[in-house]
Amino acid sequence: MFHSQVKSYYVVVMIRRNGKSYTKRFYENRCGGEQTTLKLAQAWRDTIIAAHPPMSMAQFCAIVRINNSSGISGVFHKTHAKRKNSRGEPESHAWAARIPLGNGKTRIQSFLVQTYGEAGAKQRAIAAREQGLAALGNTLYKPEQQPEPISSAADIEQLEAKLRAPEERRKQRAAKRIAKDQHVAQLAAKKQTAAEIAAEQALQKATSSGEPYISRYIGATERSGFRVSIVRQGRSYRKSFADGIYGGTTAALEAAKIWRDQTFVALPAISKAQAVTRIPAANTSGVAGVYLRREVVDGKRREAWVAYAPKQAGKLNRTKGFSIAKYGEKQAFALAVQARRAFVAELTDVPHLPKHAAKQMLFAVQLAMSEPVITDQDRDVG
C-alpha cells in the first residue's frame, strides 16, 4: 500500500487476539527498502504471536453465546415434541450437550429428565460437555488460519533495535535540551558577571578630567581649561571653561561640572523603546526586530516569523517564534510584530545610555537623589 502523506509504500500487520487488535505499519522509506520492511513486519508479527498465542478450540467452545439459555456453553434443554401423552403434552424432556469432535463437526449427547431427573440430567450434560472440551487438548481454533513464525533471531534483534530507535532519539533530544539549558545558564552567569564589572566601571573615571562629559584641553597658560560635550538625539551641546577666565583650574572644573549637571538634567535621555525603532539596513521584514527564520529539523523544512527582544546588559537574549505551518504566513507575521511591540513596551521607562559617561552620570544623579538631606537643625543637634 502507498501512503500519500508519507510518500512511501508500507506493509501493515493486523492481528486480533482475545478480542484485542494489534496493528502496526512499516514504511519502506524508514525501514530501508521493500525486503527489509517485509522482514521487520514479519518479525513484529511473530513477536505478537509469541506473546499472545492463538485461541484453542476448547477456549472458543467455552464462549457463552447470546442465544444460550442455560448459562453454560454447549449445554441446552430440549423437548421431543413428537412424543406426547394422552393429554397431548410433550412427554420427553432432556438436557443435551454438544460435543465438539475437533474436525469441525459435533455430536449431541442427551440425558432424559424422565430417567435422571431435572438436576441429574443437567449435571450429566454439563459433565459430558466438559469431558468433550478436555478431549480437544491443545487443538487450535481454525489452525489453518494461524501464521507460523518464520523470523530468525537476527530478524528479531533488528526489529528490537528499530523499535528502540524512537526512544533513543527522545533520550538524545532530552540530553541536548539539558546541555542547552546548562549552556544558557553558563551564558547567564557570564552576562551577570559582565554586568557587575560594567557597574564597577561606571564608578571609575570616564575622561582625563576625572569627570564624565568633561575633558581637559591644554594650550597656552591662559588658554588651558575644561570642555563639556553632551550629545542628545544627534545634536551636540558644548561649552569650554578656561582656567584664565574662571581664576584657576579648580574653579574652571567646578563651573564645568555645574553646567554639565544642569545640561544633563535638562536634556533627559530617550528611552530604550525609542532607540530600538530604527530599522537596520539588513532588515528584510520591514519591521525592526522581526525576521523570517528558516531551518531544517529531522529532514523537514520549517519556517517561522520570529520577534526578538532588544539586547540589555546583564540579561539573556529573548525570542518568540510563530510557525507559518501552524498560523499561516500573514497571521504568523502579525503575531511576531505584536510580540516585538510587547518586548519594546517593556523598555518604555529604561533610559537609552549608549555612552559610558552617560551611565556614570546617571549613576551619580541617582546616588545624589538617594543621599539624605542634612538640614541646619540636624547640624545643630550634632
mmCIF file of C-alpha atoms in Angstrom:
data_model
loop_
_atom_site.group_PDB
_atom_site.id
_atom_site.type_symbol
_atom_site.label_atom_id
_atom_site.label_comp_id
_atom_site.label_asym_id
_atom_site.label_seq_id
_atom_site.Cartn_x
_atom_site.Cartn_y
_atom_site.Cartn_z
ATOM 1 C CA MET A 1 0.000 0.000 0.000
ATOM 2 C CA PHE A 2 1.046 3.608 -0.598
ATOM 3 C CA HIS A 3 0.742 6.456 1.916
ATOM 4 C CA SER A 4 0.268 9.765 0.093
ATOM 5 C CA GLN A 5 1.328 11.968 3.018
ATOM 6 C CA VAL A 6 4.421 9.969 3.970
ATOM 7 C CA LYS A 7 5.048 9.340 0.247
ATOM 8 C CA SER A 8 6.093 5.767 0.750
ATOM 9 C CA TYR A 9 4.842 2.221 0.313
ATOM 10 C CA TYR A 10 4.237 0.353 3.540
ATOM 11 C CA VAL A 11 3.362 -3.038 4.991
ATOM 12 C CA VAL A 12 0.601 -3.217 7.597
ATOM 13 C CA VAL A 13 0.324 -6.013 10.164
ATOM 14 C CA MET A 14 -3.089 -6.704 11.749
ATOM 15 C CA ILE A 15 -3.590 -9.425 14.364
ATOM 16 C CA ARG A 16 -6.562 -9.993 16.647
ATOM 17 C CA ARG A 17 -6.155 -11.939 19.854
ATOM 18 C CA ASN A 18 -8.819 -12.489 22.545
ATOM 19 C CA GLY A 19 -10.909 -9.563 21.360
ATOM 20 C CA LYS A 20 -7.961 -7.148 21.118
ATOM 21 C CA SER A 21 -6.437 -5.889 17.870
ATOM 22 C CA TYR A 22 -2.705 -5.319 17.278
ATOM 23 C CA THR A 23 -1.836 -3.140 14.281
ATOM 24 C CA LYS A 24 1.430 -1.608 13.111
ATOM 25 C CA ARG A 25 2.706 -0.077 9.869
ATOM 26 C CA PHE A 26 6.210 -0.387 8.463
ATOM 27 C CA TYR A 27 7.220 2.220 5.855
ATOM 28 C CA GLU A 28 9.794 1.380 3.202
ATOM 29 C CA ASN A 29 11.447 4.813 3.260
ATOM 30 C CA ARG A 30 12.041 4.466 7.015
ATOM 31 C CA CYS A 31 12.939 0.776 7.166
ATOM 32 C CA GLY A 32 15.411 0.710 4.287
ATOM 33 C CA GLY A 33 13.666 -0.846 1.307
ATOM 34 C CA GLU A 34 10.999 -3.375 0.437
ATOM 35 C CA GLN A 35 12.737 -6.558 1.636
ATOM 36 C CA THR A 36 13.871 -5.093 4.953
ATOM 37 C CA THR A 37 10.393 -3.678 5.543
ATOM 38 C CA LEU A 38 8.802 -7.083 4.971
ATOM 39 C CA LYS A 39 11.265 -8.797 7.323
ATOM 40 C CA LEU A 40 10.623 -6.261 10.080
ATOM 41 C CA ALA A 41 6.856 -6.632 9.658
ATOM 42 C CA GLN A 42 7.107 -10.429 9.834
ATOM 43 C CA ALA A 43 9.349 -10.216 12.900
ATOM 44 C CA TRP A 44 6.854 -7.936 14.663
ATOM 45 C CA ARG A 45 4.015 -10.302 13.769
ATOM 46 C CA ASP A 46 5.992 -13.250 15.164
ATOM 47 C CA THR A 47 6.673 -11.416 18.437
ATOM 48 C CA ILE A 48 2.951 -10.668 18.838
ATOM 49 C CA ILE A 49 2.084 -14.311 18.106
ATOM 50 C CA ALA A 50 4.624 -15.476 20.693
ATOM 51 C CA ALA A 51 3.352 -13.062 23.340
ATOM 52 C CA HIS A 52 -0.325 -13.680 22.553
ATOM 53 C CA PRO A 53 -0.856 -17.296 21.413
ATOM 54 C CA PRO A 54 -3.945 -18.076 19.316
ATOM 55 C CA MET A 55 -7.179 -19.270 20.898
ATOM 56 C CA SER A 56 -7.576 -23.006 21.422
ATOM 57 C CA MET A 57 -10.631 -24.913 20.278
ATOM 58 C CA ALA A 58 -11.574 -25.534 23.912
ATOM 59 C CA GLN A 59 -11.426 -21.798 24.670
ATOM 60 C CA PHE A 60 -13.558 -20.992 21.649
ATOM 61 C CA CYS A 61 -16.159 -23.602 22.586
ATOM 62 C CA ALA A 62 -16.283 -22.268 26.159
ATOM 63 C CA ILE A 63 -17.602 -18.889 24.994
ATOM 64 C CA VAL A 64 -21.241 -18.448 26.048
ATOM 65 C CA ARG A 65 -23.299 -17.319 23.061
ATOM 66 C CA ILE A 66 -26.016 -14.665 23.188
ATOM 67 C CA ASN A 67 -28.800 -17.166 22.479
ATOM 68 C CA ASN A 68 -27.671 -19.543 25.249
ATOM 69 C CA SER A 69 -30.422 -20.100 27.833
ATOM 70 C CA SER A 70 -28.689 -22.498 30.223
ATOM 71 C CA GLY A 71 -25.803 -20.258 31.217
ATOM 72 C CA ILE A 72 -23.284 -22.952 30.232
ATOM 73 C CA SER A 73 -21.721 -23.093 26.798
ATOM 74 C CA GLY A 74 -22.840 -26.082 24.701
ATOM 75 C CA VAL A 75 -25.495 -27.272 27.181
ATOM 76 C CA PHE A 76 -29.182 -26.800 26.399
ATOM 77 C CA HIS A 77 -32.639 -28.151 27.237
ATOM 78 C CA LYS A 78 -34.638 -29.886 24.510
ATOM 79 C CA THR A 79 -38.066 -31.436 24.159
ATOM 80 C CA HIS A 80 -39.226 -34.259 21.870
ATOM 81 C CA ALA A 81 -42.376 -32.674 20.544
ATOM 82 C CA LYS A 82 -43.360 -35.808 18.590
ATOM 83 C CA ARG A 83 -43.797 -37.872 21.771
ATOM 84 C CA LYS A 84 -46.989 -36.787 23.516
ATOM 85 C CA ASN A 85 -49.054 -38.154 26.345
ATOM 86 C CA SER A 86 -52.791 -38.718 26.461
ATOM 87 C CA ARG A 87 -53.404 -35.045 27.120
ATOM 88 C CA GLY A 88 -51.384 -34.016 24.024
ATOM 89 C CA GLU A 89 -48.423 -32.658 26.019
ATOM 90 C CA PRO A 90 -44.789 -33.481 25.122
ATOM 91 C CA GLU A 91 -43.766 -36.421 27.270
ATOM 92 C CA SER A 92 -39.982 -36.425 26.570
ATOM 93 C CA HIS A 93 -37.677 -33.778 28.091
ATOM 94 C CA ALA A 94 -33.885 -33.929 28.144
ATOM 95 C CA TRP A 95 -30.707 -31.953 28.842
ATOM 96 C CA ALA A 96 -28.247 -32.206 25.964
ATOM 97 C CA ALA A 97 -24.553 -31.466 25.469
ATOM 98 C CA ARG A 98 -22.980 -30.517 22.163
ATOM 99 C CA ILE A 99 -19.644 -32.394 21.969
ATOM 100 C CA PRO A 100 -17.013 -30.937 19.557
ATOM 101 C CA LEU A 101 -15.112 -33.622 17.640
ATOM 102 C CA GLY A 102 -12.141 -31.464 16.627
ATOM 103 C CA ASN A 103 -12.698 -31.884 12.884
ATOM 104 C CA GLY A 104 -15.273 -29.150 12.550
ATOM 105 C CA LYS A 105 -18.127 -31.495 13.430
ATOM 106 C CA THR A 106 -20.099 -32.040 16.635
ATOM 107 C CA ARG A 107 -22.351 -34.673 18.140
ATOM 108 C CA ILE A 108 -25.263 -34.290 20.530
ATOM 109 C CA GLN A 109 -25.482 -36.358 23.724
ATOM 110 C CA SER A 110 -28.839 -36.242 25.535
ATOM 111 C CA PHE A 111 -29.886 -37.134 29.105
ATOM 112 C CA LEU A 112 -33.598 -37.686 29.690
ATOM 113 C CA VAL A 113 -35.207 -35.868 32.577
ATOM 114 C CA GLN A 114 -37.591 -38.797 32.952
ATOM 115 C CA THR A 115 -34.612 -41.075 33.632
ATOM 116 C CA TYR A 116 -32.203 -38.876 35.654
ATOM 117 C CA GLY A 117 -34.421 -36.154 36.964
ATOM 118 C CA GLU A 118 -34.139 -32.446 36.093
ATOM 119 C CA ALA A 119 -30.981 -31.751 38.107
ATOM 120 C CA GLY A 120 -29.346 -35.078 37.331
ATOM 121 C CA ALA A 121 -29.913 -34.779 33.584
ATOM 122 C CA LYS A 122 -28.492 -31.257 33.525
ATOM 123 C CA GLN A 123 -25.455 -32.224 35.607
ATOM 124 C CA ARG A 124 -24.693 -35.163 33.315
ATOM 125 C CA ALA A 125 -24.964 -32.911 30.250
ATOM 126 C CA ILE A 126 -22.503 -30.452 31.815
ATOM 127 C CA ALA A 127 -20.066 -33.257 32.649
ATOM 128 C CA ALA A 128 -20.295 -34.620 29.101
ATOM 129 C CA ARG A 129 -19.612 -31.157 27.697
ATOM 130 C CA GLU A 130 -16.578 -30.641 29.944
ATOM 131 C CA GLN A 131 -15.230 -34.073 29.048
ATOM 132 C CA GLY A 132 -15.626 -33.291 25.358
ATOM 133 C CA LEU A 133 -13.739 -29.986 25.717
ATOM 134 C CA ALA A 134 -10.951 -31.692 27.676
ATOM 135 C CA ALA A 135 -10.582 -34.239 24.888
ATOM 136 C CA LEU A 136 -9.730 -31.422 22.469
ATOM 137 C CA GLY A 137 -6.431 -30.857 24.285
ATOM 138 C CA ASN A 138 -4.348 -28.053 22.721
ATOM 139 C CA THR A 139 -6.114 -28.147 19.368
ATOM 140 C CA LEU A 140 -6.170 -24.622 17.918
ATOM 141 C CA TYR A 141 -9.263 -22.860 16.706
ATOM 142 C CA LYS A 142 -9.043 -22.606 12.902
ATOM 143 C CA PRO A 143 -5.417 -23.766 12.763
ATOM 144 C CA GLU A 144 -5.287 -23.284 9.001
ATOM 145 C CA GLN A 145 -5.622 -19.520 9.567
ATOM 146 C CA GLN A 146 -2.817 -19.262 12.133
ATOM 147 C CA PRO A 147 0.525 -17.973 10.743
ATOM 148 C CA GLU A 148 3.703 -19.869 11.509
ATOM 149 C CA PRO A 149 6.719 -17.933 12.906
ATOM 150 C CA ILE A 150 9.429 -17.587 10.240
ATOM 151 C CA SER A 151 11.694 -14.872 11.674
ATOM 152 C CA SER A 152 15.247 -15.633 12.736
ATOM 153 C CA ALA A 153 16.938 -14.383 15.896
ATOM 154 C CA ALA A 154 18.768 -11.778 13.782
ATOM 155 C CA ASP A 155 15.443 -10.513 12.414
ATOM 156 C CA ILE A 156 14.021 -10.174 15.928
ATOM 157 C CA GLU A 157 17.146 -8.341 17.084
ATOM 158 C CA GLN A 158 16.919 -5.963 14.111
ATOM 159 C CA LEU A 159 13.259 -5.309 14.917
ATOM 160 C CA GLU A 160 14.030 -4.569 18.573
ATOM 161 C CA ALA A 161 16.732 -2.116 17.523
ATOM 162 C CA LYS A 162 14.259 -0.420 15.170
ATOM 163 C CA LEU A 163 11.601 -0.198 17.870
ATOM 164 C CA ARG A 164 14.138 1.215 20.347
ATOM 165 C CA ALA A 165 15.201 3.933 17.924
ATOM 166 C CA PRO A 166 12.387 6.429 18.756
ATOM 167 C CA GLU A 167 13.053 6.148 22.493
ATOM 168 C CA GLU A 168 16.780 6.588 21.905
ATOM 169 C CA ARG A 169 16.082 9.672 19.800
ATOM 170 C CA ARG A 170 13.902 11.070 22.583
ATOM 171 C CA LYS A 171 16.709 10.485 25.081
ATOM 172 C CA GLN A 172 19.186 12.195 22.764
ATOM 173 C CA ARG A 173 16.879 15.189 22.367
ATOM 174 C CA ALA A 174 16.409 15.328 26.141
ATOM 175 C CA ALA A 175 20.182 15.235 26.631
ATOM 176 C CA LYS A 176 20.572 18.046 24.089
ATOM 177 C CA ARG A 177 17.946 20.107 25.903
ATOM 178 C CA ILE A 178 19.740 19.593 29.211
ATOM 179 C CA ALA A 179 23.064 20.560 27.627
ATOM 180 C CA LYS A 180 21.431 23.617 26.062
ATOM 181 C CA ASP A 181 19.887 24.661 29.387
ATOM 182 C CA GLN A 182 23.271 24.294 31.068
ATOM 183 C CA HIS A 183 24.882 26.355 28.308
ATOM 184 C CA VAL A 184 22.218 29.046 28.690
ATOM 185 C CA ALA A 185 22.768 29.073 32.453
ATOM 186 C CA GLN A 186 26.510 29.487 31.911
ATOM 187 C CA LEU A 187 25.891 32.352 29.490
ATOM 188 C CA ALA A 188 23.564 33.975 32.013
ATOM 189 C CA ALA A 189 26.237 33.710 34.689
ATOM 190 C CA LYS A 190 28.827 35.227 32.339
ATOM 191 C CA LYS A 191 26.494 38.072 31.418
ATOM 192 C CA GLN A 192 25.721 38.698 35.060
ATOM 193 C CA THR A 193 29.435 38.872 35.801
ATOM 194 C CA ALA A 194 29.929 41.228 32.857
ATOM 195 C CA ALA A 195 27.103 43.438 34.131
ATOM 196 C CA GLU A 196 28.668 43.592 37.584
ATOM 197 C CA ILE A 197 32.015 44.529 36.057
ATOM 198 C CA ALA A 198 30.290 47.205 33.971
ATOM 199 C CA ALA A 199 28.627 48.592 37.098
ATOM 200 C CA GLU A 200 32.005 48.808 38.799
ATOM 201 C CA GLN A 201 33.477 50.527 35.763
ATOM 202 C CA ALA A 202 30.669 53.062 35.905
ATOM 203 C CA LEU A 203 32.149 54.274 39.167
ATOM 204 C CA GLN A 204 35.561 54.767 37.609
ATOM 205 C CA LYS A 205 36.818 57.886 35.891
ATOM 206 C CA ALA A 206 35.458 58.315 32.358
ATOM 207 C CA THR A 207 37.714 61.053 30.938
ATOM 208 C CA SER A 208 41.085 62.559 31.510
ATOM 209 C CA SER A 209 39.457 65.142 33.737
ATOM 210 C CA GLY A 210 38.103 62.507 36.060
ATOM 211 C CA GLU A 211 34.516 63.593 35.294
ATOM 212 C CA PRO A 212 32.055 62.257 32.699
ATOM 213 C CA TYR A 213 31.407 64.502 29.689
ATOM 214 C CA ILE A 214 34.272 66.779 30.762
ATOM 215 C CA SER A 215 37.652 66.681 29.050
ATOM 216 C CA ARG A 216 40.845 68.626 29.707
ATOM 217 C CA TYR A 217 42.464 70.544 26.899
ATOM 218 C CA ILE A 218 45.971 72.011 27.108
ATOM 219 C CA GLY A 219 47.071 75.161 25.370
ATOM 220 C CA ALA A 220 48.881 78.287 26.413
ATOM 221 C CA THR A 221 48.777 79.066 30.105
ATOM 222 C CA GLU A 222 45.755 81.320 29.755
ATOM 223 C CA ARG A 223 44.041 79.044 27.224
ATOM 224 C CA SER A 224 44.058 75.708 29.066
ATOM 225 C CA GLY A 225 40.802 74.564 30.604
ATOM 226 C CA PHE A 226 37.925 72.087 30.539
ATOM 227 C CA ARG A 227 35.412 71.316 27.783
ATOM 228 C CA VAL A 228 31.941 69.856 28.323
ATOM 229 C CA SER A 229 30.424 67.911 25.418
ATOM 230 C CA ILE A 230 26.998 66.211 25.541
ATOM 231 C CA VAL A 231 25.175 64.708 22.531
ATOM 232 C CA ARG A 232 21.416 64.202 22.554
ATOM 233 C CA GLN A 233 19.484 62.834 19.547
ATOM 234 C CA GLY A 234 22.224 63.769 17.135
ATOM 235 C CA ARG A 235 22.724 67.301 18.482
ATOM 236 C CA SER A 236 25.855 68.393 20.381
ATOM 237 C CA TYR A 237 25.882 70.662 23.412
ATOM 238 C CA ARG A 238 29.380 72.002 24.136
ATOM 239 C CA LYS A 239 30.958 74.671 26.293
ATOM 240 C CA SER A 240 34.535 75.459 27.321
ATOM 241 C CA PHE A 241 35.725 76.705 30.696
ATOM 242 C CA ALA A 242 39.192 78.283 30.555
ATOM 243 C CA ASP A 243 41.408 78.414 33.623
ATOM 244 C CA GLY A 244 42.278 82.054 32.960
ATOM 245 C CA ILE A 245 38.649 83.163 32.883
ATOM 246 C CA TYR A 246 37.470 81.318 35.992
ATOM 247 C CA GLY A 247 40.543 82.036 38.098
ATOM 248 C CA GLY A 248 42.329 78.715 38.087
ATOM 249 C CA THR A 249 41.977 75.017 37.324
ATOM 250 C CA THR A 250 39.809 74.144 40.321
ATOM 251 C CA ALA A 251 37.291 76.932 39.722
ATOM 252 C CA ALA A 252 37.088 76.117 35.994
ATOM 253 C CA LEU A 253 36.374 72.438 36.730
ATOM 254 C CA GLU A 254 33.656 73.324 39.251
ATOM 255 C CA ALA A 255 31.994 75.651 36.742
ATOM 256 C CA ALA A 256 32.165 72.927 34.076
ATOM 257 C CA LYS A 257 30.557 70.407 36.425
ATOM 258 C CA ILE A 258 27.708 72.783 37.292
ATOM 259 C CA TRP A 259 26.947 73.446 33.603
ATOM 260 C CA ARG A 260 27.248 69.755 32.765
ATOM 261 C CA ASP A 261 24.833 68.726 35.525
ATOM 262 C CA GLN A 262 22.280 71.357 34.515
ATOM 263 C CA THR A 263 22.509 70.379 30.853
ATOM 264 C CA PHE A 264 22.354 66.633 31.566
ATOM 265 C CA VAL A 265 19.179 67.041 33.653
ATOM 266 C CA ALA A 266 17.603 69.458 31.151
ATOM 267 C CA LEU A 267 18.241 67.033 28.277
ATOM 268 C CA PRO A 268 16.948 63.676 29.541
ATOM 269 C CA ALA A 269 17.984 60.645 27.567
ATOM 270 C CA ILE A 270 15.468 58.970 25.278
ATOM 271 C CA SER A 271 14.077 55.617 26.345
ATOM 272 C CA LYS A 272 15.263 52.271 25.038
ATOM 273 C CA ALA A 273 11.855 51.855 23.416
ATOM 274 C CA GLN A 274 12.504 54.945 21.275
ATOM 275 C CA ALA A 275 16.047 53.938 20.411
ATOM 276 C CA VAL A 276 15.207 50.476 19.056
ATOM 277 C CA THR A 277 12.666 51.626 16.461
ATOM 278 C CA ARG A 278 15.340 52.233 13.824
ATOM 279 C CA ILE A 279 15.193 49.633 11.030
ATOM 280 C CA PRO A 280 18.672 48.275 10.160
ATOM 281 C CA ALA A 281 19.778 48.201 6.536
ATOM 282 C CA ALA A 282 19.921 44.380 6.557
ATOM 283 C CA ASN A 283 16.306 44.053 7.733
ATOM 284 C CA THR A 284 14.059 42.260 5.195
ATOM 285 C CA SER A 285 10.738 42.224 7.054
ATOM 286 C CA GLY A 286 10.169 45.981 7.202
ATOM 287 C CA VAL A 287 9.740 45.852 10.988
ATOM 288 C CA ALA A 288 12.630 46.297 13.403
ATOM 289 C CA GLY A 289 13.288 43.175 15.463
ATOM 290 C CA VAL A 290 11.247 40.816 13.254
ATOM 291 C CA TYR A 291 12.807 38.329 10.836
ATOM 292 C CA LEU A 292 11.969 35.140 8.938
ATOM 293 C CA ARG A 293 13.706 32.022 10.278
ATOM 294 C CA ARG A 294 14.258 29.022 8.021
ATOM 295 C CA GLU A 295 15.679 25.757 9.346
ATOM 296 C CA VAL A 296 15.715 22.029 8.644
ATOM 297 C CA VAL A 297 14.838 19.739 11.592
ATOM 298 C CA ASP A 298 14.894 15.942 11.171
ATOM 299 C CA GLY A 299 14.884 16.374 7.413
ATOM 300 C CA LYS A 300 11.823 18.652 7.472
ATOM 301 C CA ARG A 301 11.951 22.289 6.386
ATOM 302 C CA ARG A 302 10.423 24.680 8.907
ATOM 303 C CA GLU A 303 9.710 28.398 8.579
ATOM 304 C CA ALA A 304 8.614 30.844 11.238
ATOM 305 C CA TRP A 305 8.391 34.590 11.817
ATOM 306 C CA VAL A 306 10.423 35.474 14.889
ATOM 307 C CA ALA A 307 10.431 38.516 17.159
ATOM 308 C CA TYR A 308 13.457 39.205 19.341
ATOM 309 C CA ALA A 309 13.742 41.473 22.345
ATOM 310 C CA PRO A 310 16.255 44.348 22.285
ATOM 311 C CA LYS A 311 19.531 43.476 23.956
ATOM 312 C CA GLN A 312 20.082 44.590 27.533
ATOM 313 C CA ALA A 313 23.242 44.393 29.570
ATOM 314 C CA GLY A 314 23.261 41.504 32.021
ATOM 315 C CA LYS A 315 20.181 39.826 30.532
ATOM 316 C CA LEU A 316 19.772 36.879 28.193
ATOM 317 C CA ASN A 317 18.549 37.417 24.667
ATOM 318 C CA ARG A 318 14.870 36.529 24.224
ATOM 319 C CA THR A 319 12.988 35.491 21.102
ATOM 320 C CA LYS A 320 9.472 34.337 20.280
ATOM 321 C CA GLY A 321 8.675 32.397 17.105
ATOM 322 C CA PHE A 322 5.405 31.706 15.279
ATOM 323 C CA SER A 323 5.250 28.777 12.868
ATOM 324 C CA ILE A 324 3.979 29.547 9.364
ATOM 325 C CA ALA A 325 2.729 25.961 9.068
ATOM 326 C CA LYS A 326 0.578 26.473 12.175
ATOM 327 C CA TYR A 327 -0.637 30.066 11.788
ATOM 328 C CA GLY A 328 -0.201 30.828 8.108
ATOM 329 C CA GLU A 329 2.093 33.483 6.587
ATOM 330 C CA LYS A 330 0.062 36.598 7.449
ATOM 331 C CA GLN A 331 -1.030 35.615 10.954
ATOM 332 C CA ALA A 332 2.450 34.383 11.918
ATOM 333 C CA PHE A 333 3.944 37.723 10.781
ATOM 334 C CA ALA A 334 1.249 39.704 12.625
ATOM 335 C CA LEU A 335 1.858 37.726 15.836
ATOM 336 C CA ALA A 336 5.616 38.298 15.549
ATOM 337 C CA VAL A 337 5.067 42.062 15.120
ATOM 338 C CA GLN A 338 2.757 42.034 18.152
ATOM 339 C CA ALA A 339 5.352 40.152 20.215
ATOM 340 C CA ARG A 340 8.074 42.638 19.186
ATOM 341 C CA ARG A 341 5.882 45.546 20.313
ATOM 342 C CA ALA A 342 5.371 43.827 23.658
ATOM 343 C CA PHE A 343 9.149 43.427 24.047
ATOM 344 C CA VAL A 344 9.694 47.110 23.206
ATOM 345 C CA ALA A 345 6.926 48.235 25.584
ATOM 346 C CA GLU A 346 8.903 46.741 28.479
ATOM 347 C CA LEU A 347 11.659 49.314 27.793
ATOM 348 C CA THR A 348 9.493 52.432 27.923
ATOM 349 C CA ASP A 349 10.960 53.535 31.263
ATOM 350 C CA VAL A 350 14.520 52.328 30.577
ATOM 351 C CA PRO A 351 16.829 55.204 29.526
ATOM 352 C CA HIS A 352 18.986 54.727 26.450
ATOM 353 C CA LEU A 353 22.568 55.412 27.543
ATOM 354 C CA PRO A 354 24.977 54.075 24.927
ATOM 355 C CA LYS A 355 27.938 56.107 26.235
ATOM 356 C CA HIS A 356 29.913 55.078 29.297
ATOM 357 C CA ALA A 357 29.867 58.671 30.521
ATOM 358 C CA ALA A 358 26.076 58.733 30.394
ATOM 359 C CA LYS A 359 25.888 55.628 32.567
ATOM 360 C CA GLN A 360 28.282 57.202 35.028
ATOM 361 C CA MET A 361 26.287 60.436 35.147
ATOM 362 C CA LEU A 362 23.001 58.598 35.646
ATOM 363 C CA PHE A 363 24.564 56.644 38.489
ATOM 364 C CA ALA A 364 25.825 59.865 40.070
ATOM 365 C CA VAL A 365 22.406 61.545 39.770
ATOM 366 C CA GLN A 366 20.617 58.534 41.282
ATOM 367 C CA LEU A 367 23.188 58.391 44.077
ATOM 368 C CA ALA A 368 22.709 62.083 44.852
ATOM 369 C CA MET A 369 18.926 61.643 44.948
ATOM 370 C CA SER A 370 19.223 58.729 47.368
ATOM 371 C CA GLU A 371 21.517 60.542 49.853
ATOM 372 C CA PRO A 372 19.712 62.027 52.910
ATOM 373 C CA VAL A 373 19.486 65.811 53.105
ATOM 374 C CA ILE A 374 21.170 67.288 56.207
ATOM 375 C CA THR A 375 19.471 70.457 57.466
ATOM 376 C CA ASP A 376 20.861 73.186 59.718
ATOM 377 C CA GLN A 377 18.759 71.761 62.543
ATOM 378 C CA ASP A 378 20.498 68.402 62.132
ATOM 379 C CA ARG A 379 23.872 70.111 62.289
ATOM 380 C CA ASP A 380 22.869 71.962 65.466
ATOM 381 C CA VAL A 381 21.824 68.697 67.074
ATOM 382 C CA GLY A 382 25.153 67.151 66.080
#
